[in-house]
Tab-separated table of C-alpha atoms in Angstrom:
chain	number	residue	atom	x	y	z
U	1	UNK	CA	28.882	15.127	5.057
U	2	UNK	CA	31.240	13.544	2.707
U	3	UNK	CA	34.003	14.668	4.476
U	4	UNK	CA	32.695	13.426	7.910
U	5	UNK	CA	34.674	10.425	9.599
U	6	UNK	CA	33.784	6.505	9.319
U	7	UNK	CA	32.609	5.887	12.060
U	8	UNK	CA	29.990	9.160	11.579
U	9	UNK	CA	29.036	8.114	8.355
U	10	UNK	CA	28.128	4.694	9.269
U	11	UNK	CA	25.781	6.028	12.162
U	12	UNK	CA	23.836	8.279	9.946
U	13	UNK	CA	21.180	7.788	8.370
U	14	UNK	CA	21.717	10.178	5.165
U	15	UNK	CA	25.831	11.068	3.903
U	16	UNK	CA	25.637	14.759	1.904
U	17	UNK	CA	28.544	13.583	-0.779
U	18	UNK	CA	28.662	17.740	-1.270
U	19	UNK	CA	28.365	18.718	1.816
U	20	UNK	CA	25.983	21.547	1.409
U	21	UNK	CA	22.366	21.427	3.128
U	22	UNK	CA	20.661	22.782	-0.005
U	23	UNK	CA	20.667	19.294	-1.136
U	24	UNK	CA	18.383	18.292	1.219
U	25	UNK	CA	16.054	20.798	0.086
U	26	UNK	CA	16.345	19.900	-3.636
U	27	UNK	CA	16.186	16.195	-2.794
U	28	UNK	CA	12.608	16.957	-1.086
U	29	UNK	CA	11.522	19.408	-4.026
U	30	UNK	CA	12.395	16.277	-6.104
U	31	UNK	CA	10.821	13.797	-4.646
U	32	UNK	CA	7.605	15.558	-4.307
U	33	UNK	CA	7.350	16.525	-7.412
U	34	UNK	CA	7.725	12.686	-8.956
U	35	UNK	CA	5.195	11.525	-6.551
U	36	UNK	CA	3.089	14.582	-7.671
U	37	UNK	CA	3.769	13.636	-11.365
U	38	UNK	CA	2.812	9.651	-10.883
U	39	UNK	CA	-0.625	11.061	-8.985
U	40	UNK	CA	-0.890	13.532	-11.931
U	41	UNK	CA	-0.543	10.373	-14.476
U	42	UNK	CA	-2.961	8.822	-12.460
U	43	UNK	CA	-5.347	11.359	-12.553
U	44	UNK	CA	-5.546	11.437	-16.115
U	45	UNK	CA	-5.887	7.922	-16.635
U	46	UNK	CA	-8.594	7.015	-14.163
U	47	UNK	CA	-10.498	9.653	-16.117
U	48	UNK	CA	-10.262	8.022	-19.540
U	49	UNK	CA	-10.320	4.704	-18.311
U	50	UNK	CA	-13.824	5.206	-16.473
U	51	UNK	CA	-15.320	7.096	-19.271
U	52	UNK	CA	-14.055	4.334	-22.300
U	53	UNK	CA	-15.017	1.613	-20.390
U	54	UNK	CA	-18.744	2.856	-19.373
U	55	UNK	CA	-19.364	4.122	-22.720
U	56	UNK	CA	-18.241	0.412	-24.131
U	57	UNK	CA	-20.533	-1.252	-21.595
U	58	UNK	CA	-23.927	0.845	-21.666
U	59	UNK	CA	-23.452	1.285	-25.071
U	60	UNK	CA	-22.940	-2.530	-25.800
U	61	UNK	CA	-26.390	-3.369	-23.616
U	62	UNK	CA	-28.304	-0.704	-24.844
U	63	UNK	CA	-27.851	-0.716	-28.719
U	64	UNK	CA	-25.901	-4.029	-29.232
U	65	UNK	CA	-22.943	-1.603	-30.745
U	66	UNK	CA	-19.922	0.147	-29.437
U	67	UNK	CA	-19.508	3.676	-30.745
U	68	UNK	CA	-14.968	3.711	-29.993
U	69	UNK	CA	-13.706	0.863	-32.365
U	70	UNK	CA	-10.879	-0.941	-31.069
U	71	UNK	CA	-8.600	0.729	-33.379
U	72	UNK	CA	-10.017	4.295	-32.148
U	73	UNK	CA	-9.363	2.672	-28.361
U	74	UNK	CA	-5.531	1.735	-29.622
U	75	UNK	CA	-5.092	5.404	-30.444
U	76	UNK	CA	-6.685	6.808	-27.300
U	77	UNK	CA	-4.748	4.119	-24.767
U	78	UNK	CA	-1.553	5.476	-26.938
U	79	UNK	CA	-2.720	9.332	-25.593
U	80	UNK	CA	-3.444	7.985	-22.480
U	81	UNK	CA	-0.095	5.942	-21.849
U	82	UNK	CA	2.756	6.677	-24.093
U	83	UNK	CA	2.351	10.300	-24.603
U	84	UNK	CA	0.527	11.410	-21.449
U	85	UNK	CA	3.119	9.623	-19.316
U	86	UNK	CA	5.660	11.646	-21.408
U	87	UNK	CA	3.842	15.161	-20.504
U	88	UNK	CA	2.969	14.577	-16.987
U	89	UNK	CA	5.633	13.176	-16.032
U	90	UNK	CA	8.655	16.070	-17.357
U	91	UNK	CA	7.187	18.576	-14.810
U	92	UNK	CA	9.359	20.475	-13.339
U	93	UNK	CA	9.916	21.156	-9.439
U	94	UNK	CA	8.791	24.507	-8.328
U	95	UNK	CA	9.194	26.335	-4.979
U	96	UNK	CA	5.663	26.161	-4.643
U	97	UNK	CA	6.057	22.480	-3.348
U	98	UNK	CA	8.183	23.051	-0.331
U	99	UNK	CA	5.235	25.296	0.955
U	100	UNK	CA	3.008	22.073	1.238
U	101	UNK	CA	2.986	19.409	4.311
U	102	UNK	CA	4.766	16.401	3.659
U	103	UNK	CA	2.635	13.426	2.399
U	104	UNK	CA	1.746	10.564	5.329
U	105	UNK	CA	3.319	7.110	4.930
U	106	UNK	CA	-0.217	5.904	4.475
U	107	UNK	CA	-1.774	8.310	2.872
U	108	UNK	CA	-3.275	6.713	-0.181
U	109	UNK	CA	-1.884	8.434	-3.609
U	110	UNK	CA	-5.808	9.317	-4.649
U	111	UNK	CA	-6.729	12.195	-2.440
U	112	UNK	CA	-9.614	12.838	-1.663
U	113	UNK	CA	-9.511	15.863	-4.746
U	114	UNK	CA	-7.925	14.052	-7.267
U	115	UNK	CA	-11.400	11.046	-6.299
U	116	UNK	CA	-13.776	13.847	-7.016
U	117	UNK	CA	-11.766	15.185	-9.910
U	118	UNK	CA	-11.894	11.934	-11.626
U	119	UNK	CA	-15.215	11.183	-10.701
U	120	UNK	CA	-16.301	14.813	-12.387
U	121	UNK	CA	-14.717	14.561	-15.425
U	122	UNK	CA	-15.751	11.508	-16.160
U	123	UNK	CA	-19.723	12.302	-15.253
U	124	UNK	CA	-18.707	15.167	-17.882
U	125	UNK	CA	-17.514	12.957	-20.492
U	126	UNK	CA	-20.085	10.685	-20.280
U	127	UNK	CA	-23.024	13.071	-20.334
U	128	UNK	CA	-21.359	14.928	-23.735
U	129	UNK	CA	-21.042	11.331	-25.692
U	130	UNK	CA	-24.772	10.342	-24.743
U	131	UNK	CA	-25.754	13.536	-25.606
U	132	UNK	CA	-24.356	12.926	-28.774
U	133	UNK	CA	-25.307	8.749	-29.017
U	134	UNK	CA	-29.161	10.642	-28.079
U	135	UNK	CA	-29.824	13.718	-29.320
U	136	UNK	CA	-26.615	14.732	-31.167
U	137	UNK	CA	-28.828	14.353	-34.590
U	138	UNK	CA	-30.868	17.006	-33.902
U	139	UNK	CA	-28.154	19.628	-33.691
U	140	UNK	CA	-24.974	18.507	-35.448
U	141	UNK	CA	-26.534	17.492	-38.495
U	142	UNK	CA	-25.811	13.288	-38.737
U	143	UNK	CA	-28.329	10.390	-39.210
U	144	UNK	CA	-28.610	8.497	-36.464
U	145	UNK	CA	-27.205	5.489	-36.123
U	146	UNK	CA	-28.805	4.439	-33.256
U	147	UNK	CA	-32.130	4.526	-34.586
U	148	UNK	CA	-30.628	2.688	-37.502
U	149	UNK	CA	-29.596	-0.006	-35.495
U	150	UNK	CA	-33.082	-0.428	-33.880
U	151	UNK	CA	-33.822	-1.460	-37.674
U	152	UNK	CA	-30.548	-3.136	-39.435
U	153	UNK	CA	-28.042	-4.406	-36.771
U	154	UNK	CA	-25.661	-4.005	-39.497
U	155	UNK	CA	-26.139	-0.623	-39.205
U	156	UNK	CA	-23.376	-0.461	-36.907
U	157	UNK	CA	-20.370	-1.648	-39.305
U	158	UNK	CA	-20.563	1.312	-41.503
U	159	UNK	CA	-18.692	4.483	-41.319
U	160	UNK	CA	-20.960	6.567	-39.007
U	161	UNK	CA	-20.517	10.363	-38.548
U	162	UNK	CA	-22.320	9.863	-35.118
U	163	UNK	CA	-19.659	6.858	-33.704
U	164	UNK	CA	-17.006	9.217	-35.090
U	165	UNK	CA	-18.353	12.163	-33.735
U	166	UNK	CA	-18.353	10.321	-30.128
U	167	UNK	CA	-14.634	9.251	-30.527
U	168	UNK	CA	-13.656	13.240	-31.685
U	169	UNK	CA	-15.251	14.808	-28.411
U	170	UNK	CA	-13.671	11.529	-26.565
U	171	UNK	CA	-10.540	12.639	-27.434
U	172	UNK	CA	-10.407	16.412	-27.619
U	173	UNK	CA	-12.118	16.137	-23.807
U	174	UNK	CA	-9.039	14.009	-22.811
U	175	UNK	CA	-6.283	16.050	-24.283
U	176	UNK	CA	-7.867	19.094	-22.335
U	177	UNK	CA	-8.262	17.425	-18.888
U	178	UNK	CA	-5.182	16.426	-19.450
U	179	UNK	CA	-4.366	20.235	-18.616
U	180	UNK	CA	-6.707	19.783	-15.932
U	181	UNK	CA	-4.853	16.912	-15.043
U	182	UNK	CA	-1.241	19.272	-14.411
U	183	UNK	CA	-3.257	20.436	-10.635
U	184	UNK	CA	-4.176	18.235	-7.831
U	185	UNK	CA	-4.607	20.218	-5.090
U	186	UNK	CA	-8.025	22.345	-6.647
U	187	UNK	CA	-5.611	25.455	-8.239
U	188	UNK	CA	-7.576	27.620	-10.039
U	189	UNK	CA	-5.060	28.153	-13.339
U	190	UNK	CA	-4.515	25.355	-14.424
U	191	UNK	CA	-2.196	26.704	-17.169
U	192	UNK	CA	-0.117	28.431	-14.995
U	193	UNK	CA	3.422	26.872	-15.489
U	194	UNK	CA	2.451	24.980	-18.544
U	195	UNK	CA	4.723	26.692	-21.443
U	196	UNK	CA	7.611	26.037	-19.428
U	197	UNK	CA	7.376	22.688	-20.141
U	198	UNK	CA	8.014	22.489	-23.698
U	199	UNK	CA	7.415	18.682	-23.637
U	200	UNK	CA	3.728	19.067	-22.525
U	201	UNK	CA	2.535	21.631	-24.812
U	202	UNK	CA	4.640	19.836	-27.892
U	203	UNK	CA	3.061	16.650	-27.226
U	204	UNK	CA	-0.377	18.034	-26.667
U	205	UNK	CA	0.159	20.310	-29.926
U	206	UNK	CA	1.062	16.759	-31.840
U	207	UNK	CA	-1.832	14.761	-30.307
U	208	UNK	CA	-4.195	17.415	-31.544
U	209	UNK	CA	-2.326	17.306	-35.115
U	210	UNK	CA	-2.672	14.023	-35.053
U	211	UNK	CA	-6.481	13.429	-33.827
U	212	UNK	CA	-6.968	16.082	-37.133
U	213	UNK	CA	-5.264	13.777	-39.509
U	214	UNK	CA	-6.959	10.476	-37.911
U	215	UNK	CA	-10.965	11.823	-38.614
U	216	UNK	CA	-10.590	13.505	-41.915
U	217	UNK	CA	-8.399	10.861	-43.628
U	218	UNK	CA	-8.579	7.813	-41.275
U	219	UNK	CA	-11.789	6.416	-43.411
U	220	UNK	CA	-11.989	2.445	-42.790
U	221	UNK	CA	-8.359	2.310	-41.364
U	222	UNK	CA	-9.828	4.337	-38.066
U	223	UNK	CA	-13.603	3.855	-38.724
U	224	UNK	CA	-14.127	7.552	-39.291
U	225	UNK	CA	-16.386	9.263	-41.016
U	226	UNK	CA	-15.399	13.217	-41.687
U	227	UNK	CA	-16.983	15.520	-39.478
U	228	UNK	CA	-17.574	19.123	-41.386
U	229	UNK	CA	-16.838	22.253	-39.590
U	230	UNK	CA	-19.617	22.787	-37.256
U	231	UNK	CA	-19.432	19.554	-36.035
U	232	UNK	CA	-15.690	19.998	-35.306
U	233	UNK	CA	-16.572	23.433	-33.923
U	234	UNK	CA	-18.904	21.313	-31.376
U	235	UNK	CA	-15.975	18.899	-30.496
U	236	UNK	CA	-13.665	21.760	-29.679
U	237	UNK	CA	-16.212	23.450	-27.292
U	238	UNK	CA	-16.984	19.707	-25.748
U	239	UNK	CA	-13.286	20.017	-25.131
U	240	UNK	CA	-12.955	23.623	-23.863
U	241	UNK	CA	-15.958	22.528	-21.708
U	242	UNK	CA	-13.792	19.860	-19.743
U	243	UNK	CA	-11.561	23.248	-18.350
U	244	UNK	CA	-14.625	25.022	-17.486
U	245	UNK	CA	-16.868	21.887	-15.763
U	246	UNK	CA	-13.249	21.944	-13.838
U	247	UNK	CA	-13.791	25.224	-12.458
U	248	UNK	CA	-17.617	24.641	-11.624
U	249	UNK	CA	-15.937	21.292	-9.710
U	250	UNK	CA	-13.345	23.649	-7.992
U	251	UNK	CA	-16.066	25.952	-6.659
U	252	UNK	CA	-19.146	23.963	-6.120
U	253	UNK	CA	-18.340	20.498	-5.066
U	254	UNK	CA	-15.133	21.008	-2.883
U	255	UNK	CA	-17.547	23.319	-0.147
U	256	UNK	CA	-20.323	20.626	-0.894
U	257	UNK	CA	-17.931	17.696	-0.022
U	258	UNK	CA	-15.740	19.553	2.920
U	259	UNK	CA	-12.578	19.296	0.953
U	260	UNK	CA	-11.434	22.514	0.652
C-alpha cells in the first residue's frame, strides 16, 4: 500500500495509493470491460465492413453499378465509426465480468464467437440486399433498376427506389446488430443492460432519426429516392430480422461449430 515503506514499494510490482484491496477488483472489472468494449467495436465493424465492401464488389462486376453511393457510404462509415465507437464503447462494468476467466496473453481479440458472429450477420446482410438488387421488384413495388441497366447504363445515375431501398435495409440492419453487437460471449438478451446506458440508446434513437430524415428528404444530396410505407415497413423487419438470425446463430451454429 501507499503507506508501505521504500524499500517495499520499490520491490512490488503494483503500490495500492488507497490501500484497500477492492481496488484490485475494480481495476480488473475495468480493464475487462474496455477490452470487452474495443472487441464489441470490433464486432460491429467487421460486420459492416464485410457486407459494404461485397455488396460494392459483386455488385460492380455483375451490373457495372454500385447500389450505396459514396455519399450513402460517408453516412454509414459515420454510424460505423463516430457514433458506434461512442455507444460501444460507454458500457459500463458489471459484476457479471469478474465471473469470467481471465483473457490469455495471446489470445487473439476475435474469438472464435465474435468470427462466427461476424461471419453470420454479414451472410444475413448480404442475402436481404440481393434479395432486394433480385427480386425486391416483385414484392416492394419499385422498377427495377437492374434490368434497366441491362438496357441504358445510365440507368444507374438516377434516383432509384431500388439502390435506396438497399442502402435503408443496409442501415437499419446495422443499427440493430449493433445491439447484437453489446454480447460476445453468445448471451441470449441481448438487451439486457442496454437502457442503462443512456448513451447507447440516445445515439441509436438519433441514428434512426437521422436515417428517417436522410431517405425522405435526402433527394440528389444522398441519392435517395422516398420509399412509401410498406417499403419502410420491409426495411424495419430486414432490421428486426438481424436480432432474430442472431438467435438462430446462438442456437444452431455454436453446437454445429463446438463453440458453446
Amino acid at each position: 500500500g501507499i503507506q508501505g515503506t521504500d524499500v517495499a514499494k520499490q520491490a512490488s510490482d503494483i503500490i495500492l495509493t488507497d490501500d484497500n484491496f477492492s481496488s484490485i477488483v475494480k481495476a480488473i472489472m475495468w480493464g475487462r470491460n474496455v477490452y470487452d468494449c474495443i472487441a464489441k467495436f470490433l464486432q460491429f465493424q467487421l460486420t459492416a465492413n464485410i457486407s459494404a465492401a461485397a455488396v460494392s464488389v459483386i455488385s460492380a462486376a455483375a451490373i457495372s453499378s454500385v447500389p450505396l453511393r459514396a455519399v450513402q457510404m460517408l453516412w454509414v462509415n459515420l454510424i460505423m465509426d463516430t457514433l458506434a465507437s461512442l455507444a460501444l464503447a460507454t458500457e459500463s462494468p458489471t459484476e457479471e465480468l469478474l465471473t469470467r476467466k481471465p483473457y490469455g496473453r495471446t489470445k487473439s481479440i476475435i474469438s472464435p464467437l465474435m468470427l462466427r458472429n461476424i461471419l453470420g450477420q454479414s451472410c444475413y446482410q448480404l442475402v436481404i440486399m440481393f434479395i432486394i438488387l433480385y427480386a425486391g421488384q416483385h414484392f416492394l413495388g419499385f422498377e427495377s433498376t437492374v434490368e434497366k441497366l441491362q438496357n441504358n447504363p445510365d440507368a444507374g445515375k438516377e434516383l432509384s427506389a431500388q439502390f435506396t431501398m438497399v442502402f435503408n435495409a443496409f442501415v437499419l440492419m446495422t443499427l440493430f446488430n449493433e445491439i447484437n453487437s453489446r454480447k460476445l460471449h453468445g448471451e441470449r438478451n441481448v438487451f439486457k443492460g442496454m437502457f442503462t446506458n443512456p448513451f447507447f440508446y440516445g445515439i441509436l434513437l438519433f441514428s434512426f432519426g437521422a436515417q428517417i430524415i436522410i431517405v425522405t428528404f435526402g433527394d440528389k444530396v444522398f441519392s435517395c429516392a422516398r420509399l412509401d410505407i410498406k417499403q419502410w415497413a420491409w426495411s424495419l423487419l430486414f432490421g428486426v430480422g438481424s436480432l432474430i438470425w442472431q438467435q438462430v446463430c446462438n442456437s444452431i451454429f455454436a453446437k454445429v461449430i463446438h463453440i458453446s
